[in-house]
Every structure is written in C-alpha cells, then in structure tokens.
Amino acid sequence: MFHEMMCSGQNPNILTYSILLDGFFKNQKIGKAVEVFRSMQDQGIVPDIVIYLIVVNGLCKAGKIEDARKLFSTFLAKGLKPNVKIYNTMISGLCKEALLDEAEELLLQMEGDGCPPNDVTYNIVVRAFLKRGDIDKALVLWSPQRQLYIISRGSWKWPETNATKLWK
C-alpha cells in the first residue's frame, strides 16, 4: 500500500510515517523500519520528537541499544529538546542491557537539562539496580528527597489542584 501510494504520486506525511514505523517495530521488522526512517528523511521529511520516540523505542526493544544511542545523540546534536518520554525510553533500554551506570548518567543529564524525571523514570532505574542486587544504590535513588521532588514536580499535581478547588 505504501509503495502504491508513492507510485501514484501521493506523498506520505509525517503521520503516515509514524504509523508505518510503529507498525514495523511492533512486528519486529527492524530492518524495514530503519529503511522507512531513512526514506522519510530522503523525502525531505524532518523527524519530530514522536518519530524519534518511536524509533528509539523500537531499537531499544529490539536490543539494538548502540543504534538507539546513536539516534539519541543525533537527536540531541540537532538541537532538539528531549521530553520525559524519550529520556525514559532511552533509560529503560540502557537498563534492559544492564548498562546501569550509563542509565544513571542519563538520569543526571535529564535533571541537568531541565527535564524533571518522573515516578516512571525512578521506577525504571530503581528496579534495574534492585535486579542487579545493588540495594544501596536503589535506596539512594529512591531517597525521600527525590520522592518529594517527584511529588512536587508532577505526580500529585492534578489531585492537589482539584483538592484546592474544593476549598475555594
């Protein structure tokens, strides 16, 4: 269908590419997904954060952490600002490959870049350290100060806001 679309002169847009990429990765067609990603760029379509998220996630899940690292570096080199989802995806991929020191470095980079980690971020890293048997490191990452930071930065924002409305 994609080939027919291209042959008939209909150019796919970024949404079409995101659907294709997601489908190929979910069906473990990694080579095809990478081919489509390159083709998209050859067509002059600039990947956005959603496309990068799909590709980084697909590469991480396929165990292609080196390719995911390179793509994440390209993303940063282009001056794009990662959000918590893409950081979490990359951190999760690193943890799955037992690259915990690198995952922790990325967590610190995330904080330094002004992208506050959320409860998902800490759950990913803490679980990985616990799985490795490094309870001390897990406890440091799950310290009360960090938990207060998480609560104040988002996890409880919505309920707190609604509770405040009740008192007005």
PDB file of C-alpha atoms in Angstrom:
ATOM      1  CA  MET A   1       0.000   0.000   0.000  1.00  0.00           C
ATOM      2  CA  PHE A   2       2.842   2.378   0.888  1.00  0.00           C
ATOM      3  CA  HIS A   3       4.589   1.522  -2.377  1.00  0.00           C
ATOM      4  CA  GLU A   4       1.348   2.098  -4.313  1.00  0.00           C
ATOM      5  CA  MET A   5       0.929   5.427  -2.572  1.00  0.00           C
ATOM      6  CA  MET A   6       4.420   6.511  -3.592  1.00  0.00           C
ATOM      7  CA  CYS A   7       3.990   5.287  -7.184  1.00  0.00           C
ATOM      8  CA  SER A   8       0.708   7.165  -7.596  1.00  0.00           C
ATOM      9  CA  GLY A   9       2.401  10.427  -6.662  1.00  0.00           C
ATOM     10  CA  GLN A  10       0.816  10.719  -3.225  1.00  0.00           C
ATOM     11  CA  ASN A  11       3.478  11.715  -0.777  1.00  0.00           C
ATOM     12  CA  PRO A  12       3.111  10.327   2.726  1.00  0.00           C
ATOM     13  CA  ASN A  13       3.188  12.838   5.558  1.00  0.00           C
ATOM     14  CA  ILE A  14       4.819  12.553   8.959  1.00  0.00           C
ATOM     15  CA  LEU A  15       1.713  10.891  10.438  1.00  0.00           C
ATOM     16  CA  THR A  16       1.822   8.187   7.755  1.00  0.00           C
ATOM     17  CA  TYR A  17       5.478   7.578   8.508  1.00  0.00           C
ATOM     18  CA  SER A  18       4.856   7.399  12.259  1.00  0.00           C
ATOM     19  CA  ILE A  19       2.158   4.758  11.719  1.00  0.00           C
ATOM     20  CA  LEU A  20       4.407   2.744   9.405  1.00  0.00           C
ATOM     21  CA  LEU A  21       7.377   2.917  11.745  1.00  0.00           C
ATOM     22  CA  ASP A  22       5.318   1.937  14.763  1.00  0.00           C
ATOM     23  CA  GLY A  23       3.808  -0.998  12.873  1.00  0.00           C
ATOM     24  CA  PHE A  24       7.134  -2.270  11.595  1.00  0.00           C
ATOM     25  CA  PHE A  25       8.753  -2.083  15.022  1.00  0.00           C
ATOM     26  CA  LYS A  26       5.787  -3.758  16.736  1.00  0.00           C
ATOM     27  CA  ASN A  27       6.042  -6.601  14.211  1.00  0.00           C
ATOM     28  CA  GLN A  28       9.816  -6.935  14.689  1.00  0.00           C
ATOM     29  CA  LYS A  29      10.547  -5.736  11.144  1.00  0.00           C
ATOM     30  CA  ILE A  30      13.502  -3.689  12.348  1.00  0.00           C
ATOM     31  CA  GLY A  31      15.315  -3.526   9.015  1.00  0.00           C
ATOM     32  CA  LYS A  32      12.175  -2.361   7.255  1.00  0.00           C
ATOM     33  CA  ALA A  33      11.543   0.266   9.933  1.00  0.00           C
ATOM     34  CA  VAL A  34      15.084   1.624   9.581  1.00  0.00           C
ATOM     35  CA  GLU A  35      14.652   1.670   5.797  1.00  0.00           C
ATOM     36  CA  VAL A  36      11.404   3.654   6.122  1.00  0.00           C
ATOM     37  CA  PHE A  37      13.051   6.046   8.593  1.00  0.00           C
ATOM     38  CA  ARG A  38      15.858   6.743   6.105  1.00  0.00           C
ATOM     39  CA  SER A  39      13.412   7.008   3.200  1.00  0.00           C
ATOM     40  CA  MET A  40      11.362   9.533   5.137  1.00  0.00           C
ATOM     41  CA  GLN A  41      14.398  11.745   5.579  1.00  0.00           C
ATOM     42  CA  ASP A  42      15.400  11.270   1.928  1.00  0.00           C
ATOM     43  CA  GLN A  43      11.932  12.579   1.026  1.00  0.00           C
ATOM     44  CA  GLY A  44      12.733  15.752   2.958  1.00  0.00           C
ATOM     45  CA  ILE A  45      10.515  14.989   5.935  1.00  0.00           C
ATOM     46  CA  VAL A  46      12.232  16.048   9.139  1.00  0.00           C
ATOM     47  CA  PRO A  47      11.599  13.637  12.016  1.00  0.00           C
ATOM     48  CA  ASP A  48       9.854  15.178  15.004  1.00  0.00           C
ATOM     49  CA  ILE A  49      10.048  14.045  18.612  1.00  0.00           C
ATOM     50  CA  VAL A  50       7.249  11.487  18.064  1.00  0.00           C
ATOM     51  CA  ILE A  51       9.168   9.836  15.228  1.00  0.00           C
ATOM     52  CA  TYR A  52      12.368   9.795  17.275  1.00  0.00           C
ATOM     53  CA  LEU A  53      10.472   8.302  20.212  1.00  0.00           C
ATOM     54  CA  ILE A  54       9.024   5.531  18.029  1.00  0.00           C
ATOM     55  CA  VAL A  55      12.408   4.681  16.516  1.00  0.00           C
ATOM     56  CA  VAL A  56      14.416   4.874  19.764  1.00  0.00           C
ATOM     57  CA  ASN A  57      11.773   2.736  21.498  1.00  0.00           C
ATOM     58  CA  GLY A  58      11.739   0.196  18.667  1.00  0.00           C
ATOM     59  CA  LEU A  59      15.518  -0.067  18.609  1.00  0.00           C
ATOM     60  CA  CYS A  60      15.718  -0.448  22.393  1.00  0.00           C
ATOM     61  CA  LYS A  61      13.057  -3.160  22.444  1.00  0.00           C
ATOM     62  CA  ALA A  62      14.894  -4.975  19.644  1.00  0.00           C
ATOM     63  CA  GLY A  63      18.073  -4.951  21.737  1.00  0.00           C
ATOM     64  CA  LYS A  64      19.812  -2.554  19.358  1.00  0.00           C
ATOM     65  CA  ILE A  65      20.971  -0.229  22.108  1.00  0.00           C
ATOM     66  CA  GLU A  66      24.013   1.018  20.172  1.00  0.00           C
ATOM     67  CA  ASP A  67      21.778   2.152  17.310  1.00  0.00           C
ATOM     68  CA  ALA A  68      19.382   3.742  19.800  1.00  0.00           C
ATOM     69  CA  ARG A  69      22.300   5.569  21.442  1.00  0.00           C
ATOM     70  CA  LYS A  70      23.476   6.921  18.085  1.00  0.00           C
ATOM     71  CA  LEU A  71      19.986   8.080  17.171  1.00  0.00           C
ATOM     72  CA  PHE A  72      19.506   9.728  20.564  1.00  0.00           C
ATOM     73  CA  SER A  73      22.849  11.515  20.100  1.00  0.00           C
ATOM     74  CA  THR A  74      21.754  12.670  16.639  1.00  0.00           C
ATOM     75  CA  PHE A  75      18.517  13.942  18.160  1.00  0.00           C
ATOM     76  CA  LEU A  76      20.485  15.993  20.704  1.00  0.00           C
ATOM     77  CA  ALA A  77      23.029  17.183  18.114  1.00  0.00           C
ATOM     78  CA  LYS A  78      20.196  18.612  16.031  1.00  0.00           C
ATOM     79  CA  GLY A  79      19.294  20.809  18.979  1.00  0.00           C
ATOM     80  CA  LEU A  80      16.041  19.013  19.714  1.00  0.00           C
ATOM     81  CA  LYS A  81      14.949  19.011  23.342  1.00  0.00           C
ATOM     82  CA  PRO A  82      14.076  15.566  24.707  1.00  0.00           C
ATOM     83  CA  ASN A  83      10.986  15.162  26.840  1.00  0.00           C
ATOM     84  CA  VAL A  84      10.486  12.780  29.751  1.00  0.00           C
ATOM     85  CA  LYS A  85       9.097  10.049  27.454  1.00  0.00           C
ATOM     86  CA  ILE A  86      12.142   9.848  25.217  1.00  0.00           C
ATOM     87  CA  TYR A  87      14.501  10.020  28.206  1.00  0.00           C
ATOM     88  CA  ASN A  88      12.540   7.237  29.941  1.00  0.00           C
ATOM     89  CA  THR A  89      12.639   5.136  26.782  1.00  0.00           C
ATOM     90  CA  MET A  90      16.395   5.507  26.464  1.00  0.00           C
ATOM     91  CA  ILE A  91      16.975   4.927  30.193  1.00  0.00           C
ATOM     92  CA  SER A  92      14.796   1.812  30.062  1.00  0.00           C
ATOM     93  CA  GLY A  93      16.738   0.489  27.072  1.00  0.00           C
ATOM     94  CA  LEU A  94      20.029   1.025  28.869  1.00  0.00           C
ATOM     95  CA  CYS A  95      18.708  -0.701  31.998  1.00  0.00           C
ATOM     96  CA  LYS A  96      17.477  -3.696  29.987  1.00  0.00           C
ATOM     97  CA  GLU A  97      21.003  -4.094  28.643  1.00  0.00           C
ATOM     98  CA  ALA A  98      22.385  -3.808  32.220  1.00  0.00           C
ATOM     99  CA  LEU A  99      24.117  -0.509  31.395  1.00  0.00           C
ATOM    100  CA  LEU A 100      23.104   0.973  34.726  1.00  0.00           C
ATOM    101  CA  ASP A 101      25.947   3.451  35.109  1.00  0.00           C
ATOM    102  CA  GLU A 102      25.076   4.930  31.735  1.00  0.00           C
ATOM    103  CA  ALA A 103      21.380   4.963  32.657  1.00  0.00           C
ATOM    104  CA  GLU A 104      22.201   6.842  35.843  1.00  0.00           C
ATOM    105  CA  GLU A 105      24.340   9.322  33.881  1.00  0.00           C
ATOM    106  CA  LEU A 106      21.421   9.924  31.534  1.00  0.00           C
ATOM    107  CA  LEU A 107      19.149  10.461  34.535  1.00  0.00           C
ATOM    108  CA  LEU A 108      21.553  13.124  35.815  1.00  0.00           C
ATOM    109  CA  GLN A 109      21.776  14.662  32.340  1.00  0.00           C
ATOM    110  CA  MET A 110      17.994  14.726  32.234  1.00  0.00           C
ATOM    111  CA  GLU A 111      17.849  16.633  35.511  1.00  0.00           C
ATOM    112  CA  GLY A 112      20.603  18.989  34.326  1.00  0.00           C
ATOM    113  CA  ASP A 113      18.765  19.679  31.065  1.00  0.00           C
ATOM    114  CA  GLY A 114      15.735  20.894  32.982  1.00  0.00           C
ATOM    115  CA  CYS A 115      13.603  17.859  32.186  1.00  0.00           C
ATOM    116  CA  PRO A 116      12.417  16.640  35.583  1.00  0.00           C
ATOM    117  CA  PRO A 117      12.372  12.859  35.958  1.00  0.00           C
ATOM    118  CA  ASN A 118       9.023  11.438  36.983  1.00  0.00           C
ATOM    119  CA  ASP A 119       7.990   8.421  39.009  1.00  0.00           C
ATOM    120  CA  VAL A 120       8.317   6.218  35.916  1.00  0.00           C
ATOM    121  CA  THR A 121      11.934   7.332  35.471  1.00  0.00           C
ATOM    122  CA  TYR A 122      12.859   6.428  39.030  1.00  0.00           C
ATOM    123  CA  ASN A 123      10.915   3.153  38.931  1.00  0.00           C
ATOM    124  CA  ILE A 124      12.874   2.080  35.844  1.00  0.00           C
ATOM    125  CA  VAL A 125      16.261   2.837  37.390  1.00  0.00           C
ATOM    126  CA  VAL A 126      15.482   1.619  40.915  1.00  0.00           C
ATOM    127  CA  ARG A 127      14.129  -1.702  39.601  1.00  0.00           C
ATOM    128  CA  ALA A 128      17.245  -2.183  37.497  1.00  0.00           C
ATOM    129  CA  PHE A 129      19.565  -1.606  40.471  1.00  0.00           C
ATOM    130  CA  LEU A 130      17.460  -3.935  42.630  1.00  0.00           C
ATOM    131  CA  LYS A 131      17.555  -6.586  39.910  1.00  0.00           C
ATOM    132  CA  ARG A 132      21.348  -6.295  39.907  1.00  0.00           C
ATOM    133  CA  GLY A 133      21.318  -6.684  43.697  1.00  0.00           C
ATOM    134  CA  ASP A 134      22.566  -3.162  44.380  1.00  0.00           C
ATOM    135  CA  ILE A 135      20.093  -2.283  47.126  1.00  0.00           C
ATOM    136  CA  ASP A 136      22.193   0.609  48.461  1.00  0.00           C
ATOM    137  CA  LYS A 137      22.191   2.357  45.089  1.00  0.00           C
ATOM    138  CA  ALA A 138      18.458   1.736  44.690  1.00  0.00           C
ATOM    139  CA  LEU A 139      17.802   3.299  48.088  1.00  0.00           C
ATOM    140  CA  VAL A 140      19.911   6.355  47.249  1.00  0.00           C
ATOM    141  CA  LEU A 141      17.911   6.857  44.058  1.00  0.00           C
ATOM    142  CA  TRP A 142      14.651   6.310  45.912  1.00  0.00           C
ATOM    143  CA  SER A 143      15.543   8.722  48.710  1.00  0.00           C
ATOM    144  CA  PRO A 144      12.838  10.812  50.400  1.00  0.00           C
ATOM    145  CA  GLN A 145      14.273  13.990  48.842  1.00  0.00           C
ATOM    146  CA  ARG A 146      13.822  12.594  45.358  1.00  0.00           C
ATOM    147  CA  GLN A 147      10.311  11.444  46.178  1.00  0.00           C
ATOM    148  CA  LEU A 148       9.395  14.926  47.393  1.00  0.00           C
ATOM    149  CA  TYR A 149      10.842  16.266  44.162  1.00  0.00           C
ATOM    150  CA  ILE A 150       8.694  13.881  42.113  1.00  0.00           C
ATOM    151  CA  ILE A 151       5.536  14.763  44.031  1.00  0.00           C
ATOM    152  CA  SER A 152       6.174  18.490  43.740  1.00  0.00           C
ATOM    153  CA  ARG A 153       7.024  18.223  40.023  1.00  0.00           C
ATOM    154  CA  GLY A 154       4.025  16.370  38.721  1.00  0.00           C
ATOM    155  CA  SER A 155       2.867  13.099  40.135  1.00  0.00           C
ATOM    156  CA  TRP A 156       0.427  14.715  42.555  1.00  0.00           C
ATOM    157  CA  LYS A 157      -0.188  17.992  40.767  1.00  0.00           C
ATOM    158  CA  TRP A 158      -3.624  17.096  39.411  1.00  0.00           C
ATOM    159  CA  PRO A 159      -5.179  15.804  42.670  1.00  0.00           C
ATOM    160  CA  GLU A 160      -3.634  18.678  44.609  1.00  0.00           C
ATOM    161  CA  THR A 161      -5.122  21.203  42.186  1.00  0.00           C
ATOM    162  CA  ASN A 162      -8.570  19.634  42.405  1.00  0.00           C
ATOM    163  CA  ALA A 163      -8.407  19.465  46.195  1.00  0.00           C
ATOM    164  CA  THR A 164      -7.506  23.144  46.274  1.00  0.00           C
ATOM    165  CA  LYS A 165     -10.590  23.954  44.178  1.00  0.00           C
ATOM    166  CA  LEU A 166     -12.812  22.380  46.828  1.00  0.00           C
ATOM    167  CA  TRP A 167     -11.680  24.958  49.391  1.00  0.00           C
ATOM    168  CA  LYS A 168     -12.429  27.970  47.202  1.00  0.00           C
TER     169      LYS A 168
END
